[in-house]
Every structure is written in structure tokens, then in C-alpha cells.
Backbone as JSON, one array per atom type, in Angstrom:
{
  "sequence": "XXXXXXXXXXXXXXXXXXXXXXXXXXXXXXXXXXXXXXXXXXXXXXXXXXXXXXXXXXXXXXXXXXXXXXXXXXXXXXXXXXXXXXXXXXXXXXX",
  "N": [[95.43, 95.77, 89.17], [95.53, 93.0, 88.98], [93.6, 92.72, 87.11], [94.37, 93.77, 84.64], [95.94, 92.03, 83.06], [94.1, 90.0, 82.65], [92.19, 91.37, 81.13], [93.68, 91.85, 78.83], [94.05, 89.21, 77.99], [91.44, 88.62, 77.26], [91.21, 90.15, 75.07], [90.34, 92.77, 75.49], [91.14, 95.63, 75.5], [90.22, 98.08, 76.33], [89.48, 97.99, 78.94], [90.36, 97.09, 82.36], [92.18, 98.67, 83.68], [92.97, 101.43, 85.85], [92.16, 104.73, 85.35], [91.81, 108.25, 84.86], [88.58, 109.2, 83.88], [87.84, 106.68, 83.02], [85.45, 104.05, 83.32], [85.05, 102.46, 86.39], [85.18, 99.75, 88.63], [85.84, 99.07, 91.89], [87.28, 97.65, 94.77], [88.42, 98.04, 98.11], [90.38, 96.19, 100.16], [91.0, 95.07, 103.4], [93.73, 93.46, 104.31], [95.13, 93.04, 106.55], [94.4, 91.44, 108.9], [93.5, 89.22, 111.6], [92.86, 86.62, 110.55], [94.19, 86.6, 108.14], [96.8, 86.75, 108.66], [100.09, 85.41, 108.97], [101.07, 87.76, 106.42], [102.61, 86.83, 103.73], [102.53, 87.05, 101.05], [100.79, 89.44, 99.41], [98.86, 89.16, 97.32], [98.19, 86.44, 97.44], [97.14, 86.36, 100.04], [94.88, 87.94, 99.67], [93.4, 86.39, 97.84], [93.21, 83.79, 99.02], [92.77, 84.03, 101.81], [91.27, 86.28, 102.6], [88.01, 87.68, 103.37], [84.51, 88.45, 102.71], [83.75, 90.35, 104.61], [86.04, 91.79, 104.95], [86.17, 93.79, 103.15], [86.54, 97.2, 102.75], [86.05, 99.6, 101.36], [83.92, 100.35, 98.58], [83.65, 101.01, 95.19], [81.77, 101.76, 92.4], [81.61, 102.19, 89.02], [82.71, 104.72, 89.36], [81.22, 105.77, 91.44], [80.95, 106.08, 94.92], [79.95, 103.49, 96.83], [80.23, 102.19, 99.24], [81.85, 103.27, 102.1], [84.42, 103.13, 104.39], [83.23, 100.83, 105.47], [80.58, 101.57, 105.64], [77.49, 101.74, 104.13], [76.57, 103.87, 101.57], [73.97, 106.21, 101.95], [72.24, 104.52, 103.32], [70.72, 103.63, 106.31], [71.88, 101.45, 108.37], [71.08, 100.48, 110.87], [68.33, 101.14, 110.96], [67.41, 99.54, 108.85], [67.98, 96.97, 109.85], [66.3, 96.93, 112.11], [63.76, 97.09, 110.9], [63.86, 94.71, 109.43], [63.92, 92.78, 111.49], [61.34, 93.19, 112.61], [59.69, 92.48, 110.42], [60.48, 89.82, 110.05], [59.61, 88.63, 112.45], [56.86, 89.06, 112.16], [56.36, 87.48, 109.91], [57.0, 84.98, 110.93], [55.0, 84.74, 112.9], [52.73, 84.63, 111.26], [53.12, 82.19, 110.03], [52.74, 80.19, 111.85]],
  "CA": [[96.65, 95.14, 88.74], [95.21, 91.64, 88.57], [92.65, 92.72, 86.01], [94.91, 94.21, 83.34], [96.34, 90.87, 82.26], [92.86, 89.32, 82.24], [91.61, 92.15, 80.04], [94.49, 91.58, 77.64], [93.74, 87.84, 77.55], [90.12, 88.63, 76.63], [91.29, 91.12, 73.98], [89.52, 93.91, 75.91], [92.14, 96.63, 75.86], [89.58, 99.28, 76.87], [89.2, 97.78, 80.36], [91.43, 96.43, 83.09], [93.12, 99.59, 84.31], [92.38, 102.61, 86.46], [92.63, 105.99, 84.8], [90.78, 109.28, 84.87], [87.62, 109.1, 82.79], [87.47, 105.29, 82.79], [84.5, 103.43, 84.24], [85.85, 101.59, 87.25], [84.64, 99.09, 89.81], [87.01, 98.88, 92.72], [87.1, 97.42, 96.19], [89.61, 98.12, 98.94], [90.29, 95.08, 101.11], [91.96, 95.09, 104.51], [94.32, 92.11, 104.47], [95.87, 93.0, 107.82], [93.43, 90.94, 109.87], [94.03, 87.99, 112.21], [92.71, 85.43, 109.71], [95.08, 86.66, 106.97], [98.16, 86.89, 109.18], [100.98, 86.42, 108.42], [100.94, 88.02, 104.98], [103.87, 86.68, 103.01], [102.25, 87.46, 99.69], [99.5, 90.13, 99.46], [97.91, 88.6, 96.36], [97.71, 85.17, 97.99], [96.28, 86.68, 101.19], [93.62, 88.42, 99.13], [92.66, 85.29, 97.2], [93.0, 82.59, 99.83], [92.47, 84.26, 103.22], [90.34, 87.37, 102.89], [86.57, 87.38, 103.36], [83.67, 89.58, 102.31], [83.73, 91.4, 105.64], [87.3, 92.52, 104.9], [86.03, 94.9, 102.2], [86.41, 98.47, 103.48], [85.45, 100.58, 100.45], [83.45, 99.83, 97.29], [83.36, 102.06, 94.21], [81.24, 101.18, 91.16], [81.47, 103.19, 87.95], [83.1, 106.02, 89.89], [80.36, 106.16, 92.57], [81.27, 105.42, 96.18], [78.8, 102.8, 97.39], [80.53, 101.89, 100.64], [83.07, 103.93, 102.56], [84.7, 102.72, 105.77], [82.25, 99.79, 105.8], [79.27, 102.18, 105.76], [76.86, 101.83, 102.82], [76.1, 105.24, 101.33], [72.53, 106.42, 101.83], [71.45, 103.51, 104.02], [70.9, 103.56, 107.75], [71.9, 100.01, 108.63], [70.3, 100.2, 112.08], [66.92, 101.17, 110.57], [67.15, 98.36, 108.03], [67.97, 95.79, 110.73], [65.09, 97.01, 112.93], [62.63, 96.71, 110.03], [64.01, 93.29, 109.12], [63.48, 92.01, 112.66], [59.88, 93.3, 112.7], [59.08, 91.69, 109.34], [60.76, 88.4, 110.31], [58.7, 88.21, 113.51], [55.51, 89.02, 111.58], [56.31, 86.3, 109.05], [56.97, 83.82, 111.81], [53.67, 84.69, 113.5], [51.77, 84.19, 110.22], [53.38, 80.82, 109.59], [52.45, 79.22, 112.92]],
  "C": [[96.35, 93.71, 88.25], [94.31, 91.62, 87.35], [93.25, 93.07, 84.66], [95.33, 93.03, 82.48], [95.12, 90.06, 81.8], [92.21, 90.05, 81.08], [92.37, 91.91, 78.74], [94.18, 90.19, 77.09], [92.4, 87.76, 76.85], [90.05, 89.59, 75.44], [90.38, 92.32, 74.23], [90.46, 95.01, 76.41], [91.54, 97.9, 76.47], [89.24, 99.15, 78.37], [90.45, 97.23, 81.05], [92.45, 97.36, 83.72], [92.36, 100.78, 84.88], [93.01, 103.85, 85.86], [91.49, 106.98, 84.81], [89.9, 109.14, 83.65], [87.18, 107.69, 82.46], [86.4, 104.85, 83.79], [85.29, 102.44, 85.09], [85.0, 101.02, 88.38], [85.86, 98.69, 90.64], [86.59, 98.58, 94.14], [88.45, 97.56, 96.87], [89.42, 97.09, 100.04], [91.38, 95.21, 102.15], [92.49, 93.67, 104.7], [95.15, 92.0, 105.73], [94.91, 92.65, 108.95], [93.98, 89.64, 110.45], [93.95, 86.77, 111.3], [93.55, 85.47, 108.43], [96.55, 86.71, 107.37], [98.84, 85.54, 109.3], [100.78, 86.57, 106.91], [102.33, 87.95, 104.36], [103.74, 87.19, 101.58], [100.88, 88.12, 99.67], [98.44, 89.56, 98.51], [97.33, 87.29, 96.88], [96.8, 85.4, 99.19], [94.91, 87.14, 100.72], [92.78, 87.27, 98.58], [92.29, 84.19, 98.18], [92.54, 82.85, 101.26], [91.42, 85.31, 103.5], [88.9, 86.92, 102.72], [85.8, 88.63, 102.96], [83.69, 90.7, 103.33], [85.06, 92.14, 105.76], [87.24, 93.7, 103.93], [85.73, 96.17, 102.99], [85.69, 99.51, 102.64], [85.02, 99.88, 99.17], [83.1, 101.01, 96.4], [82.92, 101.36, 92.93], [80.98, 102.3, 90.18], [81.72, 104.6, 88.48], [82.26, 106.51, 91.06], [80.76, 105.38, 93.81], [79.99, 104.81, 96.74], [78.99, 102.46, 98.86], [81.86, 102.55, 100.98], [83.25, 103.63, 104.04], [83.62, 101.78, 106.31], [80.84, 100.33, 106.04], [78.68, 102.34, 104.36], [76.24, 103.21, 102.66], [74.59, 105.28, 101.21], [71.65, 105.42, 102.55], [71.78, 103.55, 105.5], [70.76, 102.09, 108.14], [71.05, 99.66, 109.86], [68.8, 100.19, 111.77], [66.54, 99.93, 109.75], [67.06, 97.12, 108.9], [66.72, 95.78, 111.62], [63.87, 96.58, 112.13], [62.68, 95.23, 109.68], [63.52, 92.42, 110.28], [61.96, 92.03, 112.79], [59.2, 92.41, 111.66], [59.3, 90.19, 109.55], [59.83, 87.87, 111.39], [57.27, 88.12, 112.99], [55.34, 87.8, 110.68], [56.23, 85.03, 109.88], [55.6, 83.64, 112.44], [52.62, 84.21, 112.51], [51.94, 82.72, 109.86], [53.09, 79.77, 110.64], [51.07, 78.67, 112.81]]
}
């Protein structure tokens, strides 16, 4: 909704709306969180109060990249375990 007027302003009539067959990047944001409460205006809550960790779903060019805060195809626990190991190894090398 916020993008259609921007697309018109940029004279890009082929973008800025959701429709079947259109390439779309979309995020779903949970604005019903303590730091966004009370929500008098959803658009203002999204712009001024929401944070990156409020994103629930992410879709890029029709592909679901994150659903219910879970990144598709990535085991977050495995990534964090590997990160910790590499960080400790880097620290040991730098002493």
C-alpha cells in the first residue's frame, strides 16, 4: 500500500502493487508488541516503533525466505554453534 504511490511518483507503473504473476518483495511485521503499544495508527507504528525483530515473514520475488521467524533451509542452532567455535578460534589466534 505504501509502495504504490512511490512507484507512481517514480513513473514506475509496473511495480508497487501485489498481483498474481508480479515479482514481489514483501515482509509481514507484527506491530502488536509492547514497544509499539498503543497503536493509534498502524502506519506510524510500523515506521516509528517497529524493529527488525518484529518481522515475522519475508517473501522475495515470490519465494518464502522466512516464515514464522524461521529462515528457510537454515538450521539457526547449527549456525550459532559454528559461529561460536570460529569466534573462539579467532580469539585464540589473536592472543
